Amino acid sequence: MNDAATPPVLDAFIVGAGPVGLATGCALRAAGLTVQVADAGSAGRALEDSRVIALSAGSRDILRTLQAWPAADATPIGTIHISQRGHFGRTELRAADFGLDALGHVARAGSLVRALRTRAAALDLDIRYGLAVTGAREDGDAIEVSTADGLVRARVLLWCEGRVADDEALARSRDYGQHAVIALATPASPHGHVAYERFTPHGPVALLPCGRDYAVVYTCDAAEAEALRDETDARFMQRLSDAVGGRVRFTALGPRGAWPLALRMRADIVRGRQVWLGNAAQTLHPVAGQGLNLALRDVGQLAECLLPSLARQDGALDEALARYARLRRTDRAATGGFTDFLARVFTLGAGAPLLGPLAGHARGAALALLDAFPPARQFVGRRMMFGARGW
Ligand SMILES: Cc1cc2nc3c(=O)[nH]c(=O)nc-3n(C[C@H](O)[C@H](O)[C@H](O)COP(=O)(O)OP(=O)(O)OC[C@H]3O[C@@H](n4cnc5c(N)ncnc54)[C@H](O)[C@@H]3O)c2cc1C
């Protein structure tokens, strides 16, 4: 029982109201738990996120369960065409081969946040903007969270702050020395729901169908990204068309933005009663669009593990958290490793007179093999759509 001086202990406190914090908040609140979310930024900031996200079939299932699927802004992907520039070898993943209506959907990050906020409002989820969390300490069976407004006590503290801190918990990091230049570009002919992933010596280039446009993710080194932001629209559209071997031509281009790319993985995602999720647990290269998809699997599994013991108010919470950490191990390691491999293997040997062509042929052979061998395509496709448990 709480006396007048002691504030009630919340079931969960969530740091960050990005897509991961909101999805986690909705999952726990829908089960009737007491939850508070604090975000250091303003309410408007996340809605302005210009990134466009490829959401896998598995993510759609999770968001539908949460009743936060951004249906009005979700463009289906029917086919993914994968190839490398300057070498033979290509393959295509088609939704029909997987018995699906779509391999995934493309949505603006802002639309996803809007859909999650609408659901959060219906659930009466307590979200406070402009409120930074400055620290936390374990206090018996609760966590004491320090915010700019004072102390809050909760049974679990969920960090969804969008970055892996530079402390002893950082297990793996790699600065790719690359930026992703992003923009919306209007194709001269309808895209027909075909996405392109093209590997080039300067990094991967992705075109994702988004409404009637293509969302472009053009990876290159940091200095080039700076120059590309100032390039004329006509020149940049030609560059994009060249990057995909002239398969698509463009007639209009939206504003360009740039994101620095790095891999950062936490060693432990559970410590005592604290859990790190999404980009706070692992930040990945956007090649193959895995970051938020992996994060939503974090959320789905956390809810599955935690809800029974949080709802029962019994002592099984530590056991549930340990189980969660155990269950996330394979998916995190496999997705982080796969993404890092893809980000590096297609630039391997770039500029090297002998290694370059050899590496290019080897990659071409791998793509050709994938194309000729449907079970391998199924394996890669299902893993990208559903994570390590997809096969
Ligand atoms: C170019 C690019 C393309 C991408 N494409 C894809 C894709 O196609 N598919 C895919 O699955 N993923 C993709 N991703 C990854 C995806 O964007 C991220 O995984 C996702 O946005 C992370 O969400 P989050 O909620 O963890 O973090 P964020 O969206 O960063 O949210 C964190 C929130 O925490 C708040 N915060 C931080 N510190 C504090 C504090 N101390 N107190 C209170 N609040 C705090 C911040 O204000 C922020 O609102 C891409 C990434 C990039 C860079």
Short mmCIF file of C-alpha atoms and ligand atoms in Angstrom, two decimals:
data_model
loop_
_atom_site.label_atom_id
_atom_site.label_comp_id
_atom_site.label_asym_id
_atom_site.label_seq_id
_atom_site.Cartn_x
_atom_site.Cartn_y
_atom_site.Cartn_z
CA MET A 1 0.00 0.00 0.00
CA ASN A 2 1.28 3.56 -0.72
CA ASP A 3 1.26 6.25 1.92
CA ALA A 4 0.54 9.88 1.01
CA ALA A 5 4.26 10.75 0.52
CA THR A 6 5.09 7.82 -1.77
CA PRO A 7 3.86 8.04 -5.36
CA PRO A 8 2.28 4.84 -6.74
CA VAL A 9 4.60 2.43 -8.53
CA LEU A 10 3.83 2.23 -12.26
CA ASP A 11 3.95 -1.14 -14.00
CA ALA A 12 6.29 0.27 -16.66
CA PHE A 13 8.10 3.48 -17.50
CA ILE A 14 9.22 3.98 -21.12
CA VAL A 15 12.00 6.35 -22.23
CA GLY A 16 11.31 7.64 -25.77
CA ALA A 17 8.13 8.04 -27.81
CA GLY A 18 9.57 7.06 -31.19
CA PRO A 19 7.91 4.13 -33.00
CA VAL A 20 9.47 1.58 -30.62
CA GLY A 21 8.51 3.35 -27.37
CA LEU A 22 4.97 3.93 -28.66
CA ALA A 23 4.52 0.34 -29.85
CA THR A 24 5.76 -0.96 -26.50
CA GLY A 25 3.49 1.44 -24.62
CA CYS A 26 0.45 0.37 -26.66
CA ALA A 27 1.20 -3.34 -26.14
CA LEU A 28 1.43 -2.98 -22.36
CA ARG A 29 -1.41 -0.47 -21.98
CA ALA A 30 -3.77 -2.66 -24.04
CA ALA A 31 -3.35 -5.30 -21.32
CA GLY A 32 -4.53 -2.77 -18.73
CA LEU A 33 -1.12 -1.98 -17.20
CA THR A 34 -0.15 1.43 -15.80
CA VAL A 35 2.44 2.90 -18.16
CA GLN A 36 4.07 6.29 -18.62
CA VAL A 37 6.12 7.35 -21.66
CA ALA A 38 8.50 10.33 -21.59
CA ASP A 39 10.13 11.90 -24.63
CA ALA A 40 12.76 14.61 -24.47
CA GLY A 41 11.67 16.02 -27.85
CA SER A 42 8.57 17.96 -28.82
CA ALA A 43 5.33 16.26 -29.94
CA GLY A 44 5.90 17.55 -33.48
CA ARG A 45 9.42 16.22 -34.01
CA ALA A 46 8.76 12.51 -34.62
CA LEU A 47 5.95 13.34 -37.07
CA GLU A 48 8.49 15.17 -39.22
CA ASP A 49 10.82 12.13 -39.53
CA SER A 50 11.43 12.05 -43.30
CA ARG A 51 12.63 8.43 -43.36
CA VAL A 52 10.56 5.95 -45.30
CA ILE A 53 10.42 2.50 -43.77
CA ALA A 54 10.04 -0.89 -45.44
CA LEU A 55 7.89 -2.91 -43.06
CA SER A 56 8.05 -6.68 -43.37
CA ALA A 57 5.03 -9.00 -43.40
CA GLY A 58 5.94 -9.93 -39.80
CA SER A 59 5.88 -6.25 -38.77
CA ARG A 60 2.46 -5.80 -40.36
CA ASP A 61 1.16 -8.69 -38.24
CA ILE A 62 2.55 -7.08 -35.07
CA LEU A 63 1.19 -3.61 -35.92
CA ARG A 64 -2.21 -5.03 -36.82
CA THR A 65 -2.34 -6.83 -33.49
CA LEU A 66 -1.56 -3.48 -31.84
CA GLN A 67 -4.31 -1.87 -33.99
CA ALA A 68 -1.75 0.62 -35.29
CA TRP A 69 -1.25 -0.40 -38.91
CA PRO A 70 -0.91 2.79 -41.05
CA ALA A 71 -3.17 1.33 -43.76
CA ALA A 72 -3.75 4.60 -45.65
CA ASP A 73 -0.01 5.18 -46.20
CA ALA A 74 1.20 1.60 -46.72
CA THR A 75 2.34 0.77 -50.27
CA PRO A 76 2.71 -2.97 -50.96
CA ILE A 77 5.94 -4.41 -52.37
CA GLY A 78 5.17 -7.16 -54.89
CA THR A 79 8.69 -7.87 -56.17
CA ILE A 80 12.22 -7.08 -54.97
CA HIS A 81 14.82 -6.98 -57.72
CA ILE A 82 18.36 -7.50 -56.35
CA SER A 83 21.47 -6.93 -58.47
CA GLN A 84 24.97 -5.46 -58.41
CA ARG A 85 26.31 -2.75 -60.63
CA GLY A 86 28.94 -3.68 -63.23
CA HIS A 87 28.76 -7.47 -62.76
CA PHE A 88 26.49 -10.33 -63.78
CA GLY A 89 24.11 -11.99 -61.33
CA ARG A 90 20.68 -10.88 -60.21
CA THR A 91 17.68 -12.35 -58.47
CA GLU A 92 14.06 -11.48 -57.76
CA LEU A 93 11.93 -12.19 -54.72
CA ARG A 94 8.20 -12.31 -55.58
CA ALA A 95 5.32 -12.23 -53.10
CA ALA A 96 3.51 -15.06 -54.90
CA ASP A 97 6.51 -17.38 -54.37
CA PHE A 98 5.97 -17.00 -50.64
CA GLY A 99 2.18 -17.39 -50.84
CA LEU A 100 1.79 -13.75 -49.73
CA ASP A 101 -0.13 -10.76 -51.11
CA ALA A 102 2.97 -8.57 -50.49
CA LEU A 103 6.59 -9.10 -49.44
CA GLY A 104 6.27 -6.04 -47.24
CA HIS A 105 4.89 -2.51 -47.21
CA VAL A 106 6.49 0.90 -47.39
CA ALA A 107 5.33 3.69 -45.07
CA ARG A 108 6.63 7.08 -43.97
CA ALA A 109 8.07 6.99 -40.43
CA GLY A 110 5.82 9.97 -39.57
CA SER A 111 2.68 8.06 -40.66
CA LEU A 112 3.64 5.10 -38.52
CA VAL A 113 4.15 7.36 -35.49
CA ARG A 114 0.76 9.00 -36.21
CA ALA A 115 -1.01 5.59 -36.32
CA LEU A 116 0.65 4.53 -33.06
CA ARG A 117 -0.30 7.83 -31.40
CA THR A 118 -3.93 7.45 -32.46
CA ARG A 119 -4.01 4.00 -30.86
CA ALA A 120 -2.15 5.29 -27.78
CA ALA A 121 -4.77 8.04 -27.36
CA ALA A 122 -7.59 5.47 -27.60
CA LEU A 123 -5.85 3.44 -24.88
CA ASP A 124 -5.34 6.55 -22.74
CA LEU A 125 -1.58 5.97 -22.69
CA ASP A 126 0.17 8.67 -20.62
CA ILE A 127 2.77 10.28 -22.96
CA ARG A 128 4.74 13.35 -21.86
CA TYR A 129 6.71 15.34 -24.43
CA GLY A 130 9.56 17.70 -23.61
CA LEU A 131 10.44 15.52 -20.61
CA ALA A 132 14.00 14.13 -20.54
CA VAL A 133 14.98 11.12 -18.45
CA THR A 134 18.31 11.85 -16.78
CA GLY A 135 19.02 8.66 -14.83
CA ALA A 136 17.69 5.60 -13.04
CA ARG A 137 18.55 3.45 -10.05
CA GLU A 138 17.27 0.11 -8.77
CA ASP A 139 15.43 0.45 -5.48
CA GLY A 140 14.30 -2.90 -4.09
CA ASP A 141 11.62 -4.31 -6.37
CA ALA A 142 11.23 -1.03 -8.25
CA ILE A 143 13.25 1.34 -10.42
CA GLU A 144 13.51 4.98 -9.49
CA VAL A 145 13.56 7.06 -12.66
CA SER A 146 14.90 10.65 -12.62
CA THR A 147 13.13 13.08 -14.93
CA ALA A 148 13.22 16.85 -15.23
CA ASP A 149 9.86 16.81 -13.37
CA GLY A 150 11.12 14.71 -10.44
CA LEU A 151 11.29 11.01 -9.52
CA VAL A 152 8.95 8.30 -10.83
CA ARG A 153 8.91 4.68 -9.59
CA ALA A 154 8.14 1.73 -11.86
CA ARG A 155 8.40 -2.06 -11.78
CA VAL A 156 10.28 -2.11 -15.10
CA LEU A 157 12.10 0.59 -17.04
CA LEU A 158 12.14 0.24 -20.84
CA TRP A 159 14.77 2.26 -22.71
CA CYS A 160 13.57 3.12 -26.23
CA GLU A 161 15.75 6.22 -26.60
CA GLY A 162 16.90 5.45 -30.14
CA ARG A 163 20.68 5.12 -29.61
CA VAL A 164 23.19 2.80 -27.96
CA ALA A 165 25.17 4.80 -25.40
CA ASP A 166 28.97 5.01 -25.43
CA ASP A 167 29.48 3.05 -22.23
CA GLU A 168 30.62 -0.41 -21.11
CA ALA A 169 27.42 -1.96 -22.51
CA LEU A 170 28.48 -1.26 -26.11
CA ALA A 171 29.62 -4.66 -27.42
CA ARG A 172 30.10 -4.03 -31.12
CA SER A 173 30.42 -0.89 -33.16
CA ARG A 174 31.46 -0.04 -36.69
CA ASP A 175 31.43 3.34 -38.37
CA TYR A 176 30.78 2.55 -42.04
CA GLY A 177 32.09 6.00 -43.05
CA GLN A 178 28.92 6.20 -45.13
CA HIS A 179 25.78 8.31 -45.26
CA ALA A 180 22.36 7.42 -46.64
CA VAL A 181 21.00 10.21 -48.86
CA ILE A 182 17.20 9.91 -48.84
CA ALA A 183 14.49 11.53 -50.98
CA LEU A 184 11.19 10.83 -52.72
CA ALA A 185 11.47 10.62 -56.53
CA THR A 186 8.62 10.36 -59.04
CA PRO A 187 9.18 7.68 -61.70
CA ALA A 188 8.37 8.38 -65.37
CA SER A 189 6.23 5.18 -65.49
CA PRO A 190 4.19 3.53 -62.71
CA HIS A 191 6.45 1.48 -60.43
CA GLY A 192 4.19 -1.58 -60.50
CA HIS A 193 5.11 -2.28 -56.85
CA VAL A 194 8.64 -3.34 -57.79
CA ALA A 195 11.43 -2.44 -55.33
CA TYR A 196 15.11 -2.36 -56.31
CA GLU A 197 18.11 -3.16 -54.14
CA ARG A 198 21.22 -2.46 -56.17
CA PHE A 199 24.71 -3.00 -54.80
CA THR A 200 27.29 -0.56 -56.11
CA PRO A 201 30.97 0.02 -55.25
CA HIS A 202 30.00 3.12 -53.21
CA GLY A 203 27.31 1.24 -51.23
CA PRO A 204 23.75 -0.06 -51.70
CA VAL A 205 21.05 1.93 -53.49
CA ALA A 206 17.41 1.10 -52.71
CA LEU A 207 14.24 2.23 -54.49
CA LEU A 208 11.07 1.47 -52.53
CA PRO A 209 7.58 2.06 -53.97
CA CYS A 210 5.92 4.72 -51.80
CA GLY A 211 2.53 5.96 -52.99
CA ARG A 212 3.11 6.80 -56.66
CA ASP A 213 6.76 7.70 -55.93
CA TYR A 214 9.92 5.83 -55.13
CA ALA A 215 11.57 6.37 -51.73
CA VAL A 216 15.27 6.52 -52.48
CA VAL A 217 18.06 5.42 -50.15
CA TYR A 218 21.39 6.21 -51.84
CA THR A 219 24.44 5.16 -49.82
CA CYS A 220 27.82 6.77 -50.37
CA ASP A 221 30.79 8.05 -48.39
CA ALA A 222 30.25 10.96 -46.05
CA ALA A 223 32.05 13.59 -48.16
CA GLU A 224 30.17 12.61 -51.32
CA ALA A 225 26.84 12.79 -49.45
CA GLU A 226 27.57 16.41 -48.59
CA ALA A 227 28.20 17.21 -52.27
CA LEU A 228 25.12 15.25 -53.42
CA ARG A 229 22.80 17.29 -51.26
CA ASP A 230 23.73 20.35 -53.34
CA GLU A 231 23.59 18.63 -56.74
CA THR A 232 20.84 19.83 -59.11
CA ASP A 233 17.66 17.72 -59.14
CA ALA A 234 18.20 16.80 -62.80
CA ARG A 235 21.76 15.59 -62.14
CA PHE A 236 20.73 13.62 -59.03
CA MET A 237 17.81 11.94 -60.86
CA GLN A 238 20.20 10.93 -63.64
CA ARG A 239 22.60 9.56 -61.00
CA LEU A 240 19.78 7.45 -59.51
CA SER A 241 18.74 6.15 -62.90
CA ASP A 242 22.35 5.20 -63.71
CA ALA A 243 22.70 3.50 -60.32
CA VAL A 244 19.87 1.05 -61.19
CA GLY A 245 21.20 0.41 -64.69
CA GLY A 246 18.63 2.69 -66.40
CA ARG A 247 15.72 0.47 -65.29
CA VAL A 248 13.87 3.49 -63.86
CA ARG A 249 13.77 7.12 -65.04
CA PHE A 250 12.55 9.99 -62.88
CA THR A 251 10.60 13.19 -63.56
CA ALA A 252 10.55 14.95 -60.17
CA LEU A 253 12.46 14.91 -56.91
CA GLY A 254 11.56 15.94 -53.34
CA PRO A 255 13.91 17.43 -50.73
CA ARG A 256 17.03 15.41 -49.88
CA GLY A 257 18.20 14.44 -46.37
CA ALA A 258 21.26 12.52 -45.15
CA TRP A 259 21.80 10.07 -42.27
CA PRO A 260 25.20 8.85 -40.98
CA LEU A 261 25.42 5.03 -40.91
CA ALA A 262 26.91 2.85 -38.17
CA LEU A 263 26.47 -0.49 -36.47
CA ARG A 264 26.12 -0.38 -32.69
CA MET A 265 25.05 -3.37 -30.61
CA ARG A 266 24.55 -3.58 -26.84
CA ALA A 267 25.89 -6.69 -25.15
CA ASP A 268 23.10 -7.10 -22.60
CA ILE A 269 19.57 -5.97 -23.38
CA VAL A 270 18.31 -6.74 -19.85
CA ARG A 271 19.99 -5.56 -16.69
CA GLY A 272 18.04 -6.03 -13.46
CA ARG A 273 14.61 -4.50 -14.11
CA GLN A 274 15.82 -2.43 -17.09
CA VAL A 275 15.37 -3.41 -20.75
CA TRP A 276 16.79 -1.82 -23.93
CA LEU A 277 14.71 -2.12 -27.11
CA GLY A 278 14.90 -1.09 -30.78
CA ASN A 279 17.67 1.33 -31.72
CA ALA A 280 18.58 1.63 -28.03
CA ALA A 281 19.54 -2.07 -28.15
CA GLN A 282 20.97 -2.18 -31.67
CA THR A 283 21.43 0.36 -34.44
CA LEU A 284 21.91 -1.18 -37.89
CA HIS A 285 22.89 -0.14 -41.43
CA PRO A 286 19.62 0.39 -43.36
CA VAL A 287 20.61 -2.04 -46.14
CA ALA A 288 17.78 -4.60 -46.39
CA GLY A 289 15.62 -2.38 -44.11
CA GLN A 290 15.91 -4.40 -40.93
CA GLY A 291 16.21 -1.90 -38.02
CA LEU A 292 12.58 -1.22 -37.18
CA ASN A 293 11.45 -4.69 -38.25
CA LEU A 294 13.86 -6.24 -35.74
CA ALA A 295 12.71 -3.66 -33.16
CA LEU A 296 9.05 -4.60 -33.61
CA ARG A 297 9.99 -8.25 -33.04
CA ASP A 298 11.67 -7.04 -29.80
CA VAL A 299 8.37 -5.41 -28.81
CA GLY A 300 6.24 -8.45 -29.73
CA GLN A 301 8.43 -10.82 -27.76
CA LEU A 302 8.73 -8.49 -24.75
CA ALA A 303 4.95 -8.26 -24.49
CA GLU A 304 4.65 -12.04 -24.77
CA CYS A 305 7.22 -12.64 -22.00
CA LEU A 306 6.34 -9.81 -19.65
CA LEU A 307 2.57 -9.42 -19.74
CA PRO A 308 1.63 -12.47 -17.64
CA SER A 309 3.98 -11.65 -14.75
CA LEU A 310 3.35 -7.87 -14.84
CA ALA A 311 -0.39 -8.49 -14.77
CA ARG A 312 -0.19 -11.06 -11.95
CA GLN A 313 1.92 -8.80 -9.69
CA ASP A 314 3.92 -11.87 -8.66
CA GLY A 315 7.66 -12.38 -8.28
CA ALA A 316 8.16 -14.06 -11.65
CA LEU A 317 9.23 -10.80 -13.32
CA ASP A 318 12.98 -11.46 -13.15
CA GLU A 319 12.44 -14.88 -14.68
CA ALA A 320 10.31 -13.35 -17.47
CA LEU A 321 13.00 -10.74 -18.22
CA ALA A 322 15.73 -13.40 -18.31
CA ARG A 323 13.58 -15.43 -20.72
CA TYR A 324 13.10 -12.39 -22.95
CA ALA A 325 16.87 -11.77 -23.10
CA ARG A 326 17.44 -15.45 -23.98
CA LEU A 327 14.77 -15.50 -26.71
CA ARG A 328 16.07 -12.34 -28.43
CA ARG A 329 19.68 -13.56 -28.67
CA THR A 330 19.53 -15.44 -31.99
CA ASP A 331 17.38 -12.94 -33.92
CA ARG A 332 19.52 -9.96 -32.81
CA ALA A 333 22.81 -11.68 -33.60
CA ALA A 334 21.61 -13.08 -36.94
CA THR A 335 19.97 -9.85 -38.15
CA GLY A 336 22.88 -7.67 -36.98
CA GLY A 337 25.41 -10.02 -38.59
CA PHE A 338 23.45 -10.36 -41.87
CA THR A 339 23.05 -6.59 -42.19
CA ASP A 340 26.72 -5.93 -41.44
CA PHE A 341 27.76 -8.62 -43.94
CA LEU A 342 25.59 -7.12 -46.70
CA ALA A 343 26.75 -3.58 -45.97
CA ARG A 344 30.39 -4.61 -46.40
CA VAL A 345 30.50 -7.51 -48.86
CA PHE A 346 29.23 -5.55 -51.85
CA THR A 347 31.83 -2.80 -51.41
CA LEU A 348 34.64 -5.33 -50.81
CA GLY A 349 37.54 -4.78 -53.19
CA ALA A 350 36.14 -1.49 -54.53
CA GLY A 351 39.02 0.26 -56.31
CA ALA A 352 41.42 -2.70 -55.94
CA PRO A 353 42.67 -3.74 -59.43
CA LEU A 354 42.71 -7.52 -58.82
CA LEU A 355 40.47 -8.11 -55.79
CA GLY A 356 37.72 -5.85 -57.15
CA PRO A 357 36.81 -7.92 -60.25
CA LEU A 358 37.31 -11.22 -58.39
CA ALA A 359 35.03 -10.18 -55.55
CA GLY A 360 32.50 -8.90 -58.10
CA HIS A 361 32.40 -12.27 -59.91
CA ALA A 362 32.04 -14.15 -56.62
CA ARG A 363 29.08 -11.96 -55.60
CA GLY A 364 27.54 -12.36 -59.05
CA ALA A 365 27.82 -16.14 -58.73
CA ALA A 366 26.12 -15.98 -55.33
CA LEU A 367 23.22 -13.91 -56.74
CA ALA A 368 22.90 -16.26 -59.74
CA LEU A 369 22.86 -19.25 -57.40
CA LEU A 370 20.19 -17.63 -55.30
CA ASP A 371 18.16 -17.04 -58.46
CA ALA A 372 18.51 -20.65 -59.62
CA PHE A 373 17.81 -22.23 -56.25
CA PRO A 374 14.30 -21.41 -54.93
CA PRO A 375 14.81 -22.91 -51.41
CA ALA A 376 17.75 -20.52 -50.85
CA ARG A 377 15.56 -17.61 -51.98
CA GLN A 378 12.83 -18.79 -49.61
CA PHE A 379 15.36 -18.91 -46.78
CA VAL A 380 16.67 -15.38 -47.39
CA GLY A 381 13.20 -13.95 -47.99
CA ARG A 382 11.56 -15.52 -44.93
CA ARG A 383 14.45 -14.48 -42.73
CA MET A 384 14.10 -10.87 -43.89
CA MET A 385 10.33 -10.92 -43.37
CA PHE A 386 10.01 -12.78 -40.08
CA GLY A 387 13.49 -12.83 -38.45
CA ALA A 388 15.37 -15.82 -37.12
CA ARG A 389 12.17 -17.71 -36.29
CA GLY A 390 10.84 -17.28 -39.80
CA TRP A 391 12.25 -20.49 -41.16
C1 LIG B 1 18.08 6.09 -43.83
C2 LIG B 1 17.41 5.06 -42.96
C3 LIG B 1 16.47 4.20 -43.52
C4 LIG B 1 15.88 3.21 -42.72
N1 LIG B 1 15.02 2.34 -43.32
C5 LIG B 1 14.49 1.34 -42.58
C6 LIG B 1 13.62 0.38 -43.20
O1 LIG B 1 13.36 0.44 -44.41
N2 LIG B 1 13.10 -0.62 -42.44
C7 LIG B 1 13.39 -0.72 -41.11
O2 LIG B 1 12.90 -1.66 -40.46
N3 LIG B 1 14.20 0.18 -40.49
C8 LIG B 1 14.75 1.20 -41.20
N4 LIG B 1 15.56 2.12 -40.57
C9 LIG B 1 15.76 2.02 -39.11
C10 LIG B 1 14.60 2.72 -38.34
O3 LIG B 1 14.44 4.03 -38.84
C11 LIG B 1 14.92 2.74 -36.84
O4 LIG B 1 15.17 1.41 -36.42
C12 LIG B 1 13.75 3.28 -36.00
O5 LIG B 1 13.35 4.54 -36.46
C13 LIG B 1 14.17 3.37 -34.54
O6 LIG B 1 13.08 3.78 -33.74
P1 LIG B 1 13.26 4.03 -32.18
O7 LIG B 1 11.90 4.29 -31.63
O8 LIG B 1 14.10 2.94 -31.57
O9 LIG B 1 14.17 5.36 -32.09
P2 LIG B 1 13.80 6.88 -32.39
O10 LIG B 1 12.82 7.00 -33.48
O11 LIG B 1 15.13 7.57 -32.54
O12 LIG B 1 13.10 7.41 -31.05
C14 LIG B 1 13.81 7.65 -29.85
C15 LIG B 1 13.08 8.72 -29.05
O13 LIG B 1 13.68 8.78 -27.75
C16 LIG B 1 13.72 10.14 -27.34
N5 LIG B 1 14.78 10.28 -26.32
C17 LIG B 1 16.13 10.12 -26.50
N6 LIG B 1 16.78 10.29 -25.32
C18 LIG B 1 15.82 10.55 -24.39
C19 LIG B 1 15.86 10.80 -22.99
N7 LIG B 1 17.00 10.82 -22.28
N8 LIG B 1 14.69 11.02 -22.33
C20 LIG B 1 13.50 11.00 -22.99
N9 LIG B 1 13.43 10.77 -24.34
C21 LIG B 1 14.55 10.54 -25.02
C22 LIG B 1 13.99 10.92 -28.62
O14 LIG B 1 13.53 12.26 -28.51
C23 LIG B 1 13.19 10.12 -29.65
O15 LIG B 1 11.90 10.64 -29.87
C24 LIG B 1 16.20 3.10 -41.34
C25 LIG B 1 17.13 3.98 -40.77
C26 LIG B 1 17.75 4.94 -41.57
C27 LIG B 1 18.77 5.85 -40.94
#
